[in-house]
Amino acid sequence: MAMSNNARARILPGFGPTLGLTLAWLGFVVLIPVASLLLKGLAIGPAEFWSAVSGPRAVASYRVTLSSALAAATVNGVAGLLVAWMLVRWPFPGRRIVDALIDLPFALPAAVGGIALTAVFGPNGWIGSLAYPLGLRTAYSRIGLLLAMTFVGLPYVVRSVQPVLEDLDPEIEEAAFALGATRWQSFAHAVLPILTPALLSGFALALARGIGEYGAVIFISGNLPLETEVTSLVVTIKLDQYDYAGAAAVAIVMLAVALLLLLAVNLLQGRSRAYQAA
Amino acid sequence: MISKHRLVRAWSRTTPLVLATVLLAGPSAPAAAASEQKLLNASYDVSREFYKDLNASLIADWKAKNGTAIEIEQSHNGSSKQARAVIDGLEADVVTLNQVNDIGQLVKAGLVAPDWQKKFPYDASAYKSVTAFIVRKGNPKNIRDWQDLVRDDVKIALVNPKTGGNGRYTFLAAYGWALNEYGGDEAKAKEFVKKLYANVPVLDTGGRAATTTFAQRGIGDVLVTFEAEVYLVRQEFGADGYEVVVPSRTILADFPFAIIEPVVDKHGTRTLAEAYLRYIVSDEGQEIAAKNFYRPNSKAVAEKYAAQFAKVDLIDVQQLFGGWSKAQQTFFDDGGVFDQIYTLAK
Amino acid sequence: MTAARLLLTFVGLAWLALILLLPLLAIFAQALAKGWGAYIAAVTSSEALDAIRLTLLSALIAVPANLVFGLAAAWAITKFEFRGRTLLLALIDLPFSVSPVIGGLVFVLLYGAHGWLGPWLAAHDVQIIFAKPGIVLATIFVTLPFVVRELVPLMQVQTTAREEAAFSLGASGWQIFRHVTLPNVRWALLYGLILCTARAMGEFGAASVVAGSIRGRTVTLPLHVEIVFNEYDAVAAFACATLLTITALVTLVLKTVLDARERRTAHVELASGQLITAATPAGSRA
């Protein structure tokens, strides 16, 4: 594997310019601005940094944000795979319309998404008015938070899996099926491994988007301290107290978590590709 | 595997390209520096309707007196967010905010003269308002005063004191009322606000969001907000749906303004900026304020509109809490009283 | 079997209806609550038009910039193996995971009056924050990962055998990319561009931090939606929101039309027995 890659590196041209452009642009748009945040947050010294990031509200917000984002990404992983499969393999009337709709959460400003969700799931909304009498608080609660994060993360899994699935020959499953495997076995053993990198990538992006989401969340979560207050809001609150350094410190924690998550998933992806190649 | 110098070469080859792209995207031309005819007013969130009326009136007035046209641009956002934007370089000629503390931050940053309150009538305050209640038609929960808000059967819509000036006024009004009620017992006052905030199902980040939650989503039996907002809600969402209740004792909200010194010097807009702020406190400006349900500072105008505003006992922030910056520290900064009522509950 | 498929399709559609269709309908219902007259008035007000212009401008700069970046990054990442590749991918993803609040904050800390470059910029009378360049920068930041993210998973499962063959036949890097790689990834690329455009136009959080919300000057369409919503004009707010939705839907319909045409061509070739396997679609055609 490694050898063939080295061979590849020698064979194809364009490595220098493309990597250079990537690094330069990434540096200008992401790395230098993010470095200014690191400098700001770390300038206050470890003791103050620690007290800024370990306050009870900050810690509670990490728990709330991370658990909700994980749940939302899991929902999106399952539902997104199903939807991508439907769109690619099971033609049904109105498929193209559904396909077009998937990207809606991207196009909508997050705040509009939040307001629209609240209009549907709020106590006097279309769904809320049915759910509330059953004791299901679909807005201003953890459920509302979960709904908002699921909404903004929905396109990521579908759009990551869909192109790979479209490229995948249905004959692979057919062959496995013909060899006596059940539909589920042929899916699990022949198709799922190929989809895994894309699926993981979509899951990670949905997770990351959920962790960072602000606009959609503040309208529907209720923002109660310790219960439904997300970390983005904690950052905003610190800014409103003119505490730039404290805000930067909490932001650094968010950045670090996100970066670790993304690194882990990218490593996993690399491993699953190696497995496939073997 | 690639060698280090290959990386460096890649950088050096492509960085000029990136810079060229950036230059193409281009920094915008610096704001028209010499023009005296344009003013930017950075204001708090819910003052839009007032400044729409006021600007139109001033522009006409200026044209009649000086024969020249002027343009007034508006930027609206949370009061603290606006002060922060100005500190970070938003070139507003004047700020019109809803918290003295926010102007204090601008003084600290050297953008506003330390004696700003002495430069204009009424301590450089545009108008006043008080924190009041709005309840649903017929006041079904019979909410009359602050003590009704801690009843088990009452749910409240209000603004997060962490994110909105409106919310800070509400908190201090409730706390001040309780302090007075319990003869200055701080522990009891804390207990009171703790119970009150336990009745709040949604902490909205701004005044307008809280109103929407109450009026459109049907959350809560009572909305606590500025009296001026209360009248606006009746206008926008129908007067017969809601009633106003002014509690026995409440807080006087102040709406201070100031000139941003380096900006007016740079733009050469000092004369216009001063004329603008003076117009707010002129009788014409005060009349527009009263029509927008703000309590005017001008005695003459206040008398004319006296019937519109209920008389209430007022809490003095200076006397009771030692001024705004101290109140901010004690109650709203991290670990302050507002944090305690949530963290101690657990 | 068919029963399972029907059931799953139903579940999938019901889920989409709940989480996507209902909010979408809610937006249109609110936008048209006062009839078409109010709708038209809201989207043609001078402030709405200013906001539309600014939004289009920032998307017009951000999308091509990220297209070039995305192609270069995907090429470097998938065609070569080098140390730090995983870190690079994670860094490219970073703008996704960063809260938009932070996305705006980093630029304020860098270019703001008290930022690291603030004094220098002020001395040269260059305004980035609270002006159009700030909005463009924030937009580029937020949309940076889209093209890369669409290309990388696809290019990873494709082998480089064809590119290597072309190279051994004397093709230049650009020719290989243009005639071998691009045809294989063009649909993923198009997806990426569409998402990038849609996201660029819909960006709210980061833009609201760096824009300063000066009406008629630094208000983008999403910020305009928030402003009118805060003026209790829900009809106008949702009317402007539908513009963003409709733009997205139109681009997506265009995409599906193109897609259908592509498939027809593919079928013709399939019929004449020229197409290889679906795993490397379209081959070196075009």
Tab-separated table of C-alpha atoms in Angstrom, chain B residues 2-191:
chain	number	residue	atom	x	y	z
B	2	ILE	CA	7.937	15.051	0.549
B	3	SER	CA	10.945	17.012	1.594
B	4	LYS	CA	10.643	20.245	3.519
B	5	HIS	CA	12.079	22.365	0.797
B	6	ARG	CA	9.526	21.097	-1.637
B	7	LEU	CA	6.855	22.410	0.685
B	8	VAL	CA	8.581	25.761	0.994
B	9	ARG	CA	8.881	26.034	-2.758
B	10	ALA	CA	5.198	25.250	-3.103
B	11	TRP	CA	4.356	27.981	-0.629
B	12	SER	CA	6.515	30.594	-2.269
B	13	ARG	CA	5.203	29.757	-5.702
B	14	THR	CA	1.548	30.015	-4.850
B	15	THR	CA	1.350	32.662	-2.171
B	16	PRO	CA	1.551	35.556	-4.661
B	17	LEU	CA	-1.358	33.984	-6.513
B	18	VAL	CA	-3.439	33.900	-3.370
B	19	LEU	CA	-2.547	37.471	-2.509
B	20	ALA	CA	-3.564	38.548	-5.990
B	21	THR	CA	-6.932	36.870	-5.507
B	22	VAL	CA	-7.380	38.698	-2.246
B	23	LEU	CA	-6.520	42.038	-3.804
B	24	LEU	CA	-9.002	41.283	-6.536
B	25	ALA	CA	-11.683	40.645	-3.963
B	26	GLY	CA	-10.457	43.964	-2.780
B	27	PRO	CA	-10.817	45.988	0.381
B	28	SER	CA	-13.684	48.375	-0.137
B	29	ALA	CA	-12.986	52.030	-0.741
B	30	PRO	CA	-12.671	53.786	2.616
B	31	ALA	CA	-15.919	55.381	3.720
B	32	ALA	CA	-16.453	58.774	2.143
B	33	ALA	CA	-14.256	60.702	4.515
B	34	ALA	CA	-14.756	64.320	3.591
B	35	SER	CA	-18.528	64.273	3.244
B	36	GLU	CA	-20.383	66.056	6.014
B	37	GLN	CA	-23.690	64.840	4.748
B	38	LYS	CA	-23.753	61.284	6.044
B	39	LEU	CA	-24.107	60.001	9.575
B	40	LEU	CA	-24.116	56.463	10.960
B	41	ASN	CA	-26.112	55.816	14.100
B	42	ALA	CA	-25.343	52.502	15.805
B	43	SER	CA	-28.334	51.795	17.975
B	44	TYR	CA	-29.792	49.078	20.160
B	45	ASP	CA	-32.160	46.454	18.853
B	46	VAL	CA	-35.650	47.776	19.391
B	47	SER	CA	-35.251	51.474	18.622
B	48	ARG	CA	-35.891	51.063	14.895
B	49	GLU	CA	-39.382	52.510	14.791
B	50	PHE	CA	-38.362	55.558	16.818
B	51	TYR	CA	-35.296	56.367	14.690
B	52	LYS	CA	-37.187	55.817	11.475
B	53	ASP	CA	-39.569	58.584	12.533
B	54	LEU	CA	-36.892	60.793	14.065
B	55	ASN	CA	-34.489	60.588	11.105
B	56	ALA	CA	-37.207	61.486	8.618
B	57	SER	CA	-38.203	64.463	10.727
B	58	LEU	CA	-34.609	65.659	11.193
B	59	ILE	CA	-33.750	65.308	7.515
B	60	ALA	CA	-36.711	67.514	6.601
B	61	ASP	CA	-35.848	69.982	9.360
B	62	TRP	CA	-32.182	70.171	8.280
B	63	LYS	CA	-33.137	70.733	4.676
B	64	ALA	CA	-35.472	73.561	5.656
B	65	LYS	CA	-32.858	75.255	7.839
B	66	ASN	CA	-29.620	74.630	5.928
B	67	GLY	CA	-30.848	73.889	2.435
B	68	THR	CA	-28.678	70.751	2.157
B	69	ALA	CA	-29.614	67.120	2.072
B	70	ILE	CA	-28.249	64.738	4.688
B	71	GLU	CA	-28.323	60.989	4.936
B	72	ILE	CA	-28.605	59.038	8.166
B	73	GLU	CA	-27.692	55.368	8.171
B	74	GLN	CA	-28.899	53.031	10.893
B	75	SER	CA	-27.408	49.900	12.340
B	76	HIS	CA	-29.410	47.945	14.917
B	77	ASN	CA	-28.318	45.130	17.185
B	78	GLY	CA	-28.113	44.233	20.858
B	79	SER	CA	-26.788	47.189	22.857
B	80	SER	CA	-23.601	45.451	24.064
B	81	LYS	CA	-22.986	43.985	20.628
B	82	GLN	CA	-23.135	47.469	19.125
B	83	ALA	CA	-20.736	48.913	21.691
B	84	ARG	CA	-18.396	46.019	20.964
B	85	ALA	CA	-18.675	46.570	17.208
B	86	VAL	CA	-17.735	50.240	17.660
B	87	ILE	CA	-14.768	49.235	19.834
B	88	ASP	CA	-13.737	46.765	17.110
B	89	GLY	CA	-13.880	49.421	14.415
B	90	LEU	CA	-17.475	49.978	13.276
B	91	GLU	CA	-17.278	53.619	12.166
B	92	ALA	CA	-20.450	54.910	13.758
B	93	ASP	CA	-20.557	58.659	14.308
B	94	VAL	CA	-23.010	58.357	17.170
B	95	VAL	CA	-24.257	55.541	19.378
B	96	THR	CA	-27.734	55.425	20.901
B	97	LEU	CA	-27.843	52.515	23.346
B	98	ASN	CA	-29.987	51.191	26.185
B	99	GLN	CA	-27.405	50.795	28.947
B	100	VAL	CA	-25.143	53.361	30.563
B	101	ASN	CA	-22.656	50.540	31.132
B	102	ASP	CA	-22.209	50.026	27.381
B	103	ILE	CA	-21.192	53.669	26.926
B	104	GLY	CA	-18.874	53.211	29.920
B	105	GLN	CA	-17.067	50.525	27.887
B	106	LEU	CA	-16.665	52.988	25.018
B	107	VAL	CA	-15.206	55.527	27.447
B	108	LYS	CA	-12.740	52.880	28.629
B	109	ALA	CA	-11.725	52.256	25.027
B	110	GLY	CA	-11.081	55.985	24.592
B	111	LEU	CA	-13.800	56.448	21.970
B	112	VAL	CA	-16.209	58.542	24.030
B	113	ALA	CA	-15.289	61.569	26.147
B	114	PRO	CA	-15.345	60.770	29.902
B	115	ASP	CA	-17.684	63.747	30.508
B	116	TRP	CA	-20.144	62.618	27.834
B	117	GLN	CA	-23.132	62.987	30.122
B	118	LYS	CA	-22.378	66.679	30.637
B	119	LYS	CA	-22.337	67.488	26.938
B	120	PHE	CA	-26.062	67.168	26.331
B	121	PRO	CA	-29.281	67.945	28.220
B	122	TYR	CA	-30.798	65.282	30.506
B	123	ASP	CA	-27.405	63.622	31.104
B	124	ALA	CA	-27.252	62.668	27.421
B	125	SER	CA	-30.344	60.490	27.726
B	126	ALA	CA	-32.729	60.223	24.792
B	127	TYR	CA	-35.793	59.160	26.758
B	128	LYS	CA	-36.810	56.739	29.475
B	129	SER	CA	-38.988	53.676	29.810
B	130	VAL	CA	-39.980	51.348	32.620
B	131	THR	CA	-40.143	47.577	32.852
B	132	ALA	CA	-43.775	46.477	32.715
B	133	PHE	CA	-45.951	43.373	32.220
B	134	ILE	CA	-48.109	42.391	29.317
B	135	VAL	CA	-50.761	39.744	29.983
B	136	ARG	CA	-53.297	37.941	27.843
B	137	LYS	CA	-56.750	39.404	27.362
B	138	GLY	CA	-58.808	39.641	30.526
B	139	ASN	CA	-55.708	38.868	32.619
B	140	PRO	CA	-56.873	35.268	33.213
B	141	LYS	CA	-54.130	34.555	35.764
B	142	ASN	CA	-54.871	37.814	37.590
B	143	ILE	CA	-51.315	39.093	37.536
B	144	ARG	CA	-51.060	42.426	39.346
B	145	ASP	CA	-47.543	42.752	40.707
B	146	TRP	CA	-44.170	41.041	41.024
B	147	GLN	CA	-45.308	38.583	43.736
B	148	ASP	CA	-47.752	37.045	41.240
B	149	LEU	CA	-44.857	36.012	39.014
B	150	VAL	CA	-43.534	33.437	41.482
B	151	ARG	CA	-46.861	31.596	41.744
B	152	ASP	CA	-46.676	27.966	40.655
B	153	ASP	CA	-49.339	28.401	37.987
B	154	VAL	CA	-47.630	31.298	36.199
B	155	LYS	CA	-45.206	30.974	33.304
B	156	ILE	CA	-43.137	33.983	32.253
B	157	ALA	CA	-41.582	35.114	28.978
B	158	LEU	CA	-38.626	37.441	29.372
B	159	VAL	CA	-35.136	38.201	28.053
B	160	ASN	CA	-31.926	36.463	29.134
B	161	PRO	CA	-30.098	39.028	31.330
B	162	LYS	CA	-26.846	37.622	30.024
B	163	THR	CA	-27.579	38.628	26.451
B	164	GLY	CA	-29.923	41.620	26.553
B	165	GLY	CA	-30.137	44.971	28.310
B	166	ASN	CA	-33.892	44.471	28.470
B	167	GLY	CA	-33.318	41.296	30.481
B	168	ARG	CA	-30.952	43.046	32.885
B	169	TYR	CA	-33.534	45.720	33.596
B	170	THR	CA	-36.123	43.010	34.250
B	171	PHE	CA	-33.841	41.153	36.653
B	172	LEU	CA	-32.923	44.280	38.604
B	173	ALA	CA	-36.546	45.405	38.748
B	174	ALA	CA	-37.612	42.064	40.234
B	175	TYR	CA	-34.659	41.940	42.617
B	176	GLY	CA	-35.151	45.570	43.658
B	177	TRP	CA	-38.836	45.010	44.288
B	178	ALA	CA	-38.046	41.964	46.447
B	179	LEU	CA	-35.337	43.794	48.344
B	180	ASN	CA	-37.828	46.511	49.206
B	181	GLU	CA	-40.553	43.972	50.054
B	182	TYR	CA	-38.340	41.937	52.398
B	183	GLY	CA	-36.796	44.959	54.124
B	184	GLY	CA	-33.413	44.694	52.423
B	185	ASP	CA	-32.878	40.977	53.091
B	186	GLU	CA	-30.604	39.903	50.227
B	187	ALA	CA	-30.996	36.172	50.850
B	188	LYS	CA	-34.763	36.487	50.541
B	189	ALA	CA	-34.447	38.653	47.442
B	190	LYS	CA	-32.222	35.987	45.857
B	191	GLU	CA	-34.742	33.301	46.809
